[in-house]
Coordinates of C-alpha atoms in Angstrom, one line a residue:
X819 CA 0.1 -0.1 -0.1
X820 CA 1.3 3.4 -0.9
X821 CA 2.0 5.6 2.3
X822 CA -0.3 8.7 2.7
X823 CA 1.1 12.0 1.2
X824 CA 0.8 15.5 2.0
X825 CA 0.8 18.1 -0.9
X826 CA 3.3 20.8 -0.1
X827 CA 3.2 24.2 -2.1
X828 CA 6.5 26.0 -2.3
X829 CA 6.3 29.6 -3.0
X830 CA 9.8 30.9 -3.5
X831 CA 13.2 29.4 -4.0
X832 CA 14.5 29.5 -0.5
X833 CA 11.1 28.3 1.1
X834 CA 11.2 24.6 0.9
X835 CA 9.7 22.5 3.7
X836 CA 13.0 22.0 5.6
X837 CA 12.9 19.7 8.7
X838 CA 9.2 19.8 8.6
X839 CA 9.4 17.2 5.7
X840 CA 11.6 14.8 7.8
X841 CA 9.3 15.2 10.8
X842 CA 6.2 14.2 9.0
X843 CA 7.9 11.4 7.3
X844 CA 8.7 10.0 10.8
X845 CA 4.8 9.8 11.3
X846 CA 4.3 7.8 8.0
X847 CA 3.3 10.7 6.1
X848 CA 5.2 11.4 2.7
X849 CA 5.5 15.0 1.0
X850 CA 5.0 15.7 -2.4
X851 CA 6.7 19.1 -3.1
X852 CA 5.4 21.4 -5.9
X853 CA 7.7 24.2 -6.6
X854 CA 4.9 26.5 -7.7
X855 CA 7.3 29.5 -8.1
X856 CA 9.2 27.8 -11.0
X857 CA 5.7 27.3 -12.8
X858 CA 5.3 23.8 -11.8
X859 CA 1.5 23.3 -12.0
X860 CA -0.7 22.6 -8.8
X861 CA -3.1 19.8 -9.1
X862 CA -6.9 20.5 -10.0
X863 CA -8.0 18.8 -6.6
X864 CA -6.8 17.0 -3.5
X865 CA -9.6 14.2 -3.1
X866 CA -8.4 10.7 -3.5
X867 CA -4.8 11.8 -3.9
X868 CA -3.7 13.6 -0.8
X869 CA -4.1 13.1 3.0
X870 CA -3.0 16.9 3.9
X871 CA -2.1 20.1 2.5
X872 CA 0.7 22.4 3.5
X873 CA 1.3 25.7 2.1
X874 CA 4.6 27.3 2.9
X875 CA 6.0 30.6 3.1
X876 CA 7.2 33.5 0.8
X877 CA 7.4 37.3 0.3
X878 CA 4.2 37.7 -1.0
X879 CA 0.6 38.6 0.1
X880 CA -1.9 35.7 -0.3
X881 CA -3.7 37.4 -3.2
X882 CA -0.5 38.8 -5.0
X883 CA -1.6 37.0 -8.2
X884 CA 0.3 39.5 -10.6
X885 CA 3.5 38.3 -9.1
X886 CA 2.6 34.8 -8.3
X887 CA 0.2 33.5 -10.8
X888 CA -0.2 30.1 -8.9
X889 CA -2.0 31.6 -5.9
X890 CA -5.7 31.4 -7.3
X891 CA -5.0 27.7 -7.5
X892 CA -3.5 27.6 -4.0
X893 CA -6.3 29.3 -2.6
X894 CA -8.8 27.1 -4.3
X895 CA -6.9 24.1 -2.8
X896 CA -7.2 25.7 0.6
X897 CA -10.9 26.1 0.1
X898 CA -11.2 22.5 -0.8
X899 CA -9.2 21.4 2.2
X900 CA -11.4 23.7 4.6
X901 CA -14.6 22.4 3.1
X902 CA -13.7 18.8 3.2
X903 CA -12.0 18.6 6.5
X904 CA -8.6 17.5 5.0
X905 CA -6.0 18.5 7.4
X906 CA -4.3 21.9 6.4
X907 CA -1.1 23.6 7.7
X908 CA -0.1 27.0 6.5
X909 CA 3.1 28.5 7.4
X910 CA 3.8 32.4 7.3
X911 CA 2.2 33.2 3.6
X912 CA 0.3 29.8 4.0
X913 CA -1.0 30.8 7.3
X914 CA -2.1 34.3 6.0
X915 CA -3.8 32.6 2.8
X916 CA -5.8 30.6 5.2
X917 CA -6.7 33.5 7.2
X918 CA -8.0 35.3 4.1
X919 CA -9.9 32.3 2.5
X920 CA -11.6 31.6 5.5
X921 CA -12.8 35.5 6.1
X922 CA -10.0 37.1 7.9
X923 CA -7.9 39.9 6.9
X924 CA -4.2 40.4 5.9
X925 CA -2.2 43.6 5.5
X926 CA 1.1 44.2 3.7
X927 CA 3.9 45.8 5.9
X928 CA 1.8 46.1 8.7
X929 CA 3.0 46.5 12.4
X930 CA 6.4 45.7 13.6
X931 CA 8.6 43.5 11.5
X932 CA 9.8 40.2 13.3
X933 CA 13.0 38.2 12.4
X934 CA 14.8 35.2 14.1
X935 CA 13.7 33.4 17.1
X936 CA 10.9 35.4 18.8
X937 CA 9.1 34.5 22.1
X938 CA 5.7 33.4 21.7
X939 CA 2.8 32.9 24.4
X940 CA 0.3 30.1 24.0
X941 CA -3.3 31.1 24.7
X942 CA -5.9 29.2 26.5
X943 CA -7.6 27.8 23.3
X944 CA -4.6 25.5 23.1
X945 CA -6.1 23.3 25.9
X946 CA -8.1 21.3 23.8
X947 CA -6.3 21.8 20.2
X948 CA -5.1 18.8 18.6
X949 CA -1.5 20.1 17.9
X950 CA -0.7 22.6 20.4
X951 CA -2.1 21.0 23.6
X952 CA 0.2 20.5 26.4
X953 CA 3.1 22.6 25.1
X954 CA 4.9 25.1 27.3
X955 CA 3.0 28.3 27.7
X956 CA 6.2 30.2 26.5
X957 CA 8.1 28.9 23.4
X958 CA 10.1 30.5 20.6
X959 CA 9.9 30.2 16.8
X960 CA 11.9 31.5 13.9
X961 CA 10.1 34.5 12.3
X962 CA 10.8 36.4 9.1
X963 CA 7.7 38.7 8.0
X964 CA 6.6 42.3 7.6
X965 CA 3.0 41.6 6.6
X966 CA 0.6 40.3 9.2
X967 CA -2.9 38.7 9.7
X968 CA -5.0 41.9 11.2
X969 CA -8.3 40.1 11.7
X970 CA -8.8 36.3 12.3
X971 CA -11.3 34.4 10.4
X972 CA -14.8 34.2 12.2
X973 CA -14.9 31.5 15.1
X974 CA -11.1 30.9 14.7
X975 CA -9.5 29.4 17.6
X976 CA -6.7 31.8 18.6
X977 CA -3.7 29.9 19.7
X978 CA -0.6 32.1 20.0
X979 CA 0.8 35.5 20.1
X980 CA 3.9 37.3 20.3
X981 CA 4.4 40.9 21.9
X982 CA 4.3 42.7 18.6
X983 CA 2.3 40.5 16.3
X984 CA -1.1 39.3 17.7
X985 CA -2.1 36.6 15.4
X986 CA 0.7 33.9 15.5
X987 CA -1.2 30.7 15.4
X988 CA -4.8 29.8 14.8
X989 CA -7.2 26.9 13.9
X990 CA -10.1 27.1 11.6
X991 CA -12.6 24.4 12.1
X992 CA -11.1 21.0 13.6
X993 CA -8.3 20.5 11.1
X994 CA -6.9 23.7 9.5
X995 CA -4.1 25.5 11.3
X996 CA -2.2 28.9 10.3
X997 CA 1.0 30.0 11.7
X998 CA 2.8 33.3 11.1
X999 CA 6.2 31.9 12.2
X1000 CA 8.4 29.0 10.5
X1001 CA 8.5 25.8 12.5
X1002 CA 10.1 24.4 9.5
X1003 CA 13.2 26.5 9.6
X1004 CA 16.3 25.4 11.9
X1005 CA 18.5 28.0 13.5
X1006 CA 21.4 27.5 10.9
X1007 CA 19.2 28.8 8.2
X1008 CA 19.5 32.3 9.5
X1009 CA 23.1 32.0 8.5
X1010 CA 22.2 32.4 4.9
X1011 CA 19.6 35.3 5.3
X1012 CA 20.2 38.7 3.7
X1013 CA 22.3 40.9 6.2
X1014 CA 21.4 44.1 4.5
X1015 CA 17.6 43.3 4.3
X1016 CA 17.7 42.4 8.1
X1017 CA 19.6 45.7 8.8
X1018 CA 16.9 47.8 6.9
X1019 CA 14.3 46.5 9.2
X1020 CA 16.5 47.1 12.3
X1021 CA 18.0 43.6 13.0
X1022 CA 21.7 42.5 13.5
X1023 CA 22.5 39.2 11.6
X1024 CA 24.9 38.1 14.1
X1025 CA 22.7 38.7 17.1
X1026 CA 19.7 36.8 15.3
X1027 CA 21.7 33.9 14.6
X1028 CA 23.4 33.7 18.1
X1029 CA 19.8 33.8 19.7
X1030 CA 18.5 31.1 17.3
X1031 CA 21.3 28.8 18.2
X1032 CA 20.7 29.2 21.8
X1033 CA 16.8 28.7 21.4
X1034 CA 17.1 25.9 19.0
X1035 CA 17.0 22.4 21.2
X1036 CA 13.7 23.6 22.9
X1037 CA 12.3 25.1 20.0
X1038 CA 12.9 22.2 17.9
X1039 CA 11.4 19.7 20.4
X1040 CA 8.2 21.7 20.5
X1041 CA 7.7 21.9 16.7
X1042 CA 8.7 18.5 16.0
X1043 CA 5.9 17.5 18.5
X1044 CA 3.4 19.7 16.4
X1045 CA 4.6 18.3 13.2
X1046 CA 4.1 14.8 14.6
X1047 CA 0.8 15.5 15.6
X1048 CA -0.3 17.0 12.2
X1049 CA 1.5 14.0 10.6
X1050 CA -0.4 11.5 12.6
X1051 CA -3.7 13.2 12.1
X1052 CA -3.1 13.1 8.2
X1053 CA -1.7 9.5 8.0
X1054 CA -4.6 8.1 10.2
X1055 CA -7.4 10.1 8.5
X1056 CA -10.1 7.9 7.1

């Protein structure tokens, strides 16, 4: 029997699934990565082919169709996942896309930019959340964004916030999650970030890397747990 597979949508060259792919694989869920930014076509639908949908990050707005002509198809897949209950996990742009298609709002270059390892506070709704329950109340995650979700979808479960960006994690329905941060990115990835771009937003490259390395062991344990829970949910569905 073939193993269950998640469709993973990659939106820019440096934005692959990273360690998320390995962690999902540990649960029996394979990943089919479509590099949509290269022109690789997205499938017309998910039913009967995929056990989950994962949409990754990128320096785009979720409706930036002129620069990213594959986004209408990505939004259609997200809507299908929401409608069918297929497990969905959206990271950064993917989380913003979920917020938008489910009735929330996203704004470009809104609020305070975040980069590097960032403290997050988990909120009361995590108590019965399938992915976030039982995690430490204070965690860290890698961030790299200037855009932000300003309004969550109606009836969304609000799961996490940071000091400067309220909507860091949320759930729509029972099987769709969006996060603003990057659980798939390990600390060493920061070594390859553009120092000049970081400086323009007020960040010191060396300090970001040092802090992320310090926080990495605890953060990796937390996000591996979340990935395993999502992978098992998808692999065991049906």
